[in-house]
Coordinates of C-alpha atoms and ligand atoms in Angstrom, one line a residue:
X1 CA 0.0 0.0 0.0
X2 CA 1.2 3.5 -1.1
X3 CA 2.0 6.1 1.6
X4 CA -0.4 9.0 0.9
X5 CA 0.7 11.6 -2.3
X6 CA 0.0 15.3 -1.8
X7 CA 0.5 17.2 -5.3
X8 CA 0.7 20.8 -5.5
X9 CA 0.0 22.4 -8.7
X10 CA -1.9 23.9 -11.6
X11 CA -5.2 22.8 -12.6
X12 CA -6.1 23.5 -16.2
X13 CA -8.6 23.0 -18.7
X14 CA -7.8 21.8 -21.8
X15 CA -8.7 23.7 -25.2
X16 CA -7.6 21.3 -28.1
X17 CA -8.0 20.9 -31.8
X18 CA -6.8 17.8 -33.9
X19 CA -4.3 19.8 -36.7
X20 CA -2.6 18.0 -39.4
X21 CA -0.2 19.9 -38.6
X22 CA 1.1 22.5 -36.0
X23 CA 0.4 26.2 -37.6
X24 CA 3.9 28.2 -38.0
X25 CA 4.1 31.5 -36.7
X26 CA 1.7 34.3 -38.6
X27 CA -0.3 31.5 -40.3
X28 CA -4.0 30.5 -39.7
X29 CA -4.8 26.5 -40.2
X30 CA -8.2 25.0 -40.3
X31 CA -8.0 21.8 -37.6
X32 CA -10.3 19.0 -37.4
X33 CA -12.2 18.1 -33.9
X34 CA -12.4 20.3 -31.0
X35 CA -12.9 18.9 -27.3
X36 CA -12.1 20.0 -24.0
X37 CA -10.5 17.8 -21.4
X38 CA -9.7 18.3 -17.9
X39 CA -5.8 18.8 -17.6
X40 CA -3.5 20.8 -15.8
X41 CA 0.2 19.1 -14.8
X42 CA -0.8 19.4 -11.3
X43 CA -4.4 18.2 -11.4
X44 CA -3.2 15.1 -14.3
X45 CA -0.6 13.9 -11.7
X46 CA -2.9 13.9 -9.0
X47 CA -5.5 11.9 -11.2
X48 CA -2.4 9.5 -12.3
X49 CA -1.3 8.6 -9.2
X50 CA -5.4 8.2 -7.6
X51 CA -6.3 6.0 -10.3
X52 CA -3.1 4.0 -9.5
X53 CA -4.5 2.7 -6.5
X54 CA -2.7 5.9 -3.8
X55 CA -4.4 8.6 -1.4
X56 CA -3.8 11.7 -2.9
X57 CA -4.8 15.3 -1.5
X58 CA -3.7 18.3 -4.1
X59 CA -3.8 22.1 -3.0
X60 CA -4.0 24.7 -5.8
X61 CA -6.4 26.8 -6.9
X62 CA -9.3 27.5 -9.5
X63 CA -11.3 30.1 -10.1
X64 CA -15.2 30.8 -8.9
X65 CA -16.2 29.8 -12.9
X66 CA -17.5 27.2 -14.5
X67 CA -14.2 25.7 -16.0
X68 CA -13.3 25.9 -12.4
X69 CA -16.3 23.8 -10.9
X70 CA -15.1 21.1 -13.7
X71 CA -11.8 20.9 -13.2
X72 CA -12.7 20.3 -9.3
X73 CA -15.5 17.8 -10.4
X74 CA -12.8 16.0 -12.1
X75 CA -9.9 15.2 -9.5
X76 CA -13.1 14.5 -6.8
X77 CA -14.2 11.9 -9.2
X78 CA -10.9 10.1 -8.9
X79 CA -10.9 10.1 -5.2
X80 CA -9.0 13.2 -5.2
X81 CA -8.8 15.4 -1.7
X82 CA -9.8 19.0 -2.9
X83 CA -10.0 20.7 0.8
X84 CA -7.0 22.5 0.0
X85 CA -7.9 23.3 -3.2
X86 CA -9.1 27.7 -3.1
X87 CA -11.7 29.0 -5.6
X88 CA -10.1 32.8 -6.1
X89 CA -13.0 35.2 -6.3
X90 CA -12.1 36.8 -9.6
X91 CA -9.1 35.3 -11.2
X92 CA -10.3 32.6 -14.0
X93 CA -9.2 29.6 -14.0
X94 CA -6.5 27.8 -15.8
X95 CA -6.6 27.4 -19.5
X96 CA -4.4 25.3 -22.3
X97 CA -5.0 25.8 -25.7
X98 CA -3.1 22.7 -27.2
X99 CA -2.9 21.3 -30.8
X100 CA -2.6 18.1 -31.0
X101 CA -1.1 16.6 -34.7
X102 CA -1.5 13.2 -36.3
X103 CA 1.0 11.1 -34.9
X104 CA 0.2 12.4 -31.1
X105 CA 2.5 14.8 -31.2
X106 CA 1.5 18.2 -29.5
X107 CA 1.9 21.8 -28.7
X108 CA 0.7 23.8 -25.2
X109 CA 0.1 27.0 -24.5
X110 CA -0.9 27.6 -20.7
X111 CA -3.0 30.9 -19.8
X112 CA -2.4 30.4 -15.7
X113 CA -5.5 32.4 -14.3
X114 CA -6.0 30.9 -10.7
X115 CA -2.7 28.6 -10.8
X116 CA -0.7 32.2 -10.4
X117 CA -2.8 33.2 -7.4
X118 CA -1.2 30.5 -5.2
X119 CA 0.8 32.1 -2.6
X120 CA 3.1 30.4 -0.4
X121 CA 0.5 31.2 2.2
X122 CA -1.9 29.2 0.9
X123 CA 0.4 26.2 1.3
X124 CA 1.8 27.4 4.5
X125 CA -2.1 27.4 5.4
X126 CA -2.5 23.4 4.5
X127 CA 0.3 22.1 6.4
X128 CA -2.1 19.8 7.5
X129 CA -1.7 17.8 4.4
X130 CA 1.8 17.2 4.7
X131 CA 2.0 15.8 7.9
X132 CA 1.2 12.4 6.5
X133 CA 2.2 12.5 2.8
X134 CA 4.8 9.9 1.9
X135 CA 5.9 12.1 -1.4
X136 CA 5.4 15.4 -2.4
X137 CA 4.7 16.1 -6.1
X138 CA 5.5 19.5 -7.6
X139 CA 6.0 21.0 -11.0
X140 CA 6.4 24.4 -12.1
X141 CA 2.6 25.7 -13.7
X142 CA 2.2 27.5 -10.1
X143 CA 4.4 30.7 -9.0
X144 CA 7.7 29.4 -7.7
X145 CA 7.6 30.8 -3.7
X146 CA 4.4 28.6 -3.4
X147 CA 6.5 25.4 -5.2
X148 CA 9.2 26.3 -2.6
X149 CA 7.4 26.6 0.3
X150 CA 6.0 23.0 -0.5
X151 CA 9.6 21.9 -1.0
X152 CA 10.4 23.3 2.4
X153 CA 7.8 21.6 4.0
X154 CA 7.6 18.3 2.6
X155 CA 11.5 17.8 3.9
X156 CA 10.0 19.0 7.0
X157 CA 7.5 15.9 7.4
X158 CA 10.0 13.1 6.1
X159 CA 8.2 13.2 2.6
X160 CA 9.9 12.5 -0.6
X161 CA 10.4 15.7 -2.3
X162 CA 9.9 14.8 -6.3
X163 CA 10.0 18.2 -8.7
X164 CA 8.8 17.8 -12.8
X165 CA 10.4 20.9 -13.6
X166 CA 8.0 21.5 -16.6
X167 CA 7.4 24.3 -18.1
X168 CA 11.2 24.4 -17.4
X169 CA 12.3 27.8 -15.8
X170 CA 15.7 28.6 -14.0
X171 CA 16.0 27.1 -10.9
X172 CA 18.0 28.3 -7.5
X173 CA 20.9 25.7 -5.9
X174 CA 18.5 26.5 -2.7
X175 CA 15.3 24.6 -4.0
X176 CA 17.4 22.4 -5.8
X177 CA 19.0 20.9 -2.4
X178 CA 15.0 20.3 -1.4
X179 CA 14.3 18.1 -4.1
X180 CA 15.0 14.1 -4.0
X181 CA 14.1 13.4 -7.4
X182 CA 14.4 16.0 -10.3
X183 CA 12.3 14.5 -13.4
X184 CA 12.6 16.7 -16.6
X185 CA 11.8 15.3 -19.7
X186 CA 15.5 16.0 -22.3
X187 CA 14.2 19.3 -23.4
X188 CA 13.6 20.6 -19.9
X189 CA 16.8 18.9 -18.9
X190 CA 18.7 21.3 -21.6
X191 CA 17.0 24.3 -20.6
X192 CA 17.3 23.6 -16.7
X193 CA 21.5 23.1 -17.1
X194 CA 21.9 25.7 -20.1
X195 CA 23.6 23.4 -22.2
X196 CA 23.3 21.5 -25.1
X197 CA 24.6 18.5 -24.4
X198 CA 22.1 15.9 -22.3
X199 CA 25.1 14.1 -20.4
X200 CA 27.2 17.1 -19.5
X201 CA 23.6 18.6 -18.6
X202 CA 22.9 15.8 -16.1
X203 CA 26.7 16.2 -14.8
X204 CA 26.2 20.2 -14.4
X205 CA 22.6 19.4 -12.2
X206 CA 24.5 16.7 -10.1
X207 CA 27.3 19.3 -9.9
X208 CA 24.7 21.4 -8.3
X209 CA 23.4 19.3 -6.1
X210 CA 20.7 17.3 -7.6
X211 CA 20.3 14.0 -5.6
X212 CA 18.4 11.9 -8.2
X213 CA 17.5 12.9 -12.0
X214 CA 15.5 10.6 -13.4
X215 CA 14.8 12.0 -17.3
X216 CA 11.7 11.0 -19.4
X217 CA 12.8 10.0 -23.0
X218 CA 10.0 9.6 -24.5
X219 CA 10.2 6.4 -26.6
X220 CA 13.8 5.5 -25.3
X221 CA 12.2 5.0 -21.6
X222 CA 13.2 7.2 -19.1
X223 CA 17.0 7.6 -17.5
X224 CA 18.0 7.5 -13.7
X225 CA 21.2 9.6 -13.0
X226 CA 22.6 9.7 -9.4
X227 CA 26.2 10.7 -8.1
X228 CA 26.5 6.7 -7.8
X229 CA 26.0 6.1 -11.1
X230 CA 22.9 5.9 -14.2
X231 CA 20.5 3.3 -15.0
X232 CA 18.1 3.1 -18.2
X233 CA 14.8 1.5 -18.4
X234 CA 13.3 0.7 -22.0
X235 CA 10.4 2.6 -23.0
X236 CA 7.2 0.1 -24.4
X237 CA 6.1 0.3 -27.9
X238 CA 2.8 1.8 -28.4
X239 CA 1.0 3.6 -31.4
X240 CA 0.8 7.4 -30.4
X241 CA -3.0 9.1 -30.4
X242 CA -2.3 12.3 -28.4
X243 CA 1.1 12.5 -26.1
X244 CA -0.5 15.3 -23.8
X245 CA -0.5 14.2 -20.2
X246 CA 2.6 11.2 -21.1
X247 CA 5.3 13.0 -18.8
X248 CA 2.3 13.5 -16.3
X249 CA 0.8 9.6 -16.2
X250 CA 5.1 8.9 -15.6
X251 CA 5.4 11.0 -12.8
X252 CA 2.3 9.6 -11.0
X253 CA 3.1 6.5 -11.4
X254 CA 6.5 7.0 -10.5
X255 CA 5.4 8.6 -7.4
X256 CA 3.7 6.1 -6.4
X257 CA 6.1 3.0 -6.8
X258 CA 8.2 4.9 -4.5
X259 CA 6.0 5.5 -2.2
X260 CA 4.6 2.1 -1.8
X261 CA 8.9 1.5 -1.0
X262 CA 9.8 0.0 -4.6
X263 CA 13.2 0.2 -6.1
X264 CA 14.0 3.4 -8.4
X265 CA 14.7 1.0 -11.3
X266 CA 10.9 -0.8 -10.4
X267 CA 9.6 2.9 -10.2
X268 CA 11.0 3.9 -13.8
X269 CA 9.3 0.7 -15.3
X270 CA 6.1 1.7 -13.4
X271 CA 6.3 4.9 -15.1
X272 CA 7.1 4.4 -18.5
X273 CA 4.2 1.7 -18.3
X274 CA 1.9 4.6 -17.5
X275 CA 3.0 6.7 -19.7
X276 CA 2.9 4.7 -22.8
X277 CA -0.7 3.8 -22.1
X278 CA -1.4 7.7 -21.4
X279 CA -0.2 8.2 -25.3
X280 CA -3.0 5.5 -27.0
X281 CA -5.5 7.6 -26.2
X282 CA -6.9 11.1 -26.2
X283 CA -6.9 14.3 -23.2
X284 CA -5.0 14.5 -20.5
X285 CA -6.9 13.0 -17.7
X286 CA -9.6 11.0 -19.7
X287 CA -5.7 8.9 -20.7
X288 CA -4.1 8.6 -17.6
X289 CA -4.1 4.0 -16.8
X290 CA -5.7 2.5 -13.9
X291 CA -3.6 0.0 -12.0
X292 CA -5.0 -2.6 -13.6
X293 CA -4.1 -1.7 -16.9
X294 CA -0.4 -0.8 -15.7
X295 CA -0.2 -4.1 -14.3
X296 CA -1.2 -6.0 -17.1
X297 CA 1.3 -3.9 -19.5
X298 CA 4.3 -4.7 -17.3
X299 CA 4.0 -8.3 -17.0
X300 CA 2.5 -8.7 -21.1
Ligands
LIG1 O1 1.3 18.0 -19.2 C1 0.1 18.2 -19.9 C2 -0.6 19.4 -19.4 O2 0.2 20.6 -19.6 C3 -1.9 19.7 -20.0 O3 -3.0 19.0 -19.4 C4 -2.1 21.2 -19.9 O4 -3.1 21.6 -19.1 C5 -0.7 21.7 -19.5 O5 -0.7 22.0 -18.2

């Protein structure tokens, strides 16, 4: 049984068209289908690692509109705890507008709306929530003195500290030394380090302090670095619908093999099974696997 998650992050809804193609800049495409999914990186992970079987509680926030009363609905209906989730008064909430191309591949554009609103106060506020979580999931879709105020106090109550640096942004040594497990996907990775080489990248984060970086690759797997050395584990072959929400069904699931007290190298399989199933079908949340189908994927 997994020790309780408690993710704190965005919670989005999701705008997307079908496009043959992504547009280039100045152009105007017709697309094909519109729908709207539930999304957000926060609100996905939260939903990954629920319908994986764990207790998970999520603070963030939403506004007082209808898109926010949705998004809410959502996580609840996963067994998500919301008491820590805020309805802001005037700020709307969270949008992505997000074309998605043929062969899955997409691109995201997040309006923040509520997801900027959350202060470090407001985590500060839900301590309460930590007190039991076994790992403390965080990307970077919320301002950064609310992500490091969770940092602070998830080392605080023995948690695991995991950060999905995504969308990537600079990062200081200081939050850095709160994190166990830094999970970038390669782009973020590049971005993070300032370089343009992926190993000498990992080297400069573990240079920095990083304790664990564990880097989704897509379909290569996903990498584990650590000062003691790096570890792969193979990706599995699917056929792509709509990659949106991949990197989020790995870091649930990854979550939660590590807090149920798995090996990293167990937890890395765990995730890449998630995340391959998250890619054969459409939305963010509507894709992310139950436990059931994770299991079945890893011993096929
Ligand atoms: O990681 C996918 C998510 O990124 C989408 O659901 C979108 O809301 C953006 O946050």
């Amino acid at each position: 049984m997994s020790k309780p998650i408690l993710v704190v992050g965005s919670l989005n809804m999701d705008l997307v068209a079908r496009v043959a193609r992504h547009p280039r800049v100045g152009e105007t495409l017709l697309g094909g289908d519109f729908q709207t999914f539930p999304g957000g990186k926060g609100a996905n992970q939260a939903v990954a690692a629920a319908r994986l079987g764990a207790a998970v509680s999520m603070i963030g926030c939403v506004g007082s509109d209808a898109f926010g009363a949705a998004l809410l609905a959502a996580v609840e209906k996963d067994g998500v705890d919301t008491a820590f989730i805020r309805r802001h008064p005037a700020a709307a909430s969270g949008v992505a507008l997000i074309t998605v191309s043929q062969d899955g591949q997409n691109t995201i554009v997040v309006a923040a709306g509520a997801n900027g609103q959350l202060t470090a106060q407001d985590v500060l506020s839900a301590e309460a929530a930590f007190e039991d979580a076994g790992a403390v999931v965080l990307q970077l879709e919320i301002p950064l003195p609310a992500v490091e105020a969770a940092a602070r106090l998830g080392r605080k109550h023995g948690a695991m500290v995991l950060l999905n640096p995504a969308p990537a942004q600079p990062l200081s040594d200081g939050l850095l030394a709160l994190v166990d497990y830094l999970i970038p996907n390669q782009t973020e990775l590049l971005h993070l380090a300032g370089l343009s080489d992926p190993d000498q990248a990992a080297r400069a984060l573990l240079e920095r302090g990083v304790r664990n970086l564990v880097v989704t690759l897509g379909e290569q797997g996903s990498r584990w670095v650590s000062p003691v050395g790096q570890k792969d584990a193979p990706a599995f072959a699917v056929r792509a619908v709509d990659t949106v929400a991949a990197g989020d069904a790995f870091v649930g699931a990854f979550a939660v093999a590590l807090a149920e007290g798995r090996p990293v190298l167990e937890a890395l399989r765990y995730g890449n099974a998630a995340g391959a199933l998250a890619v054969t079908r459409a939305g963010a949340q509507p894709s992310l696997p139950t436990r059931i189908e994770v299991e079945k994927l890893l011993h096929s």
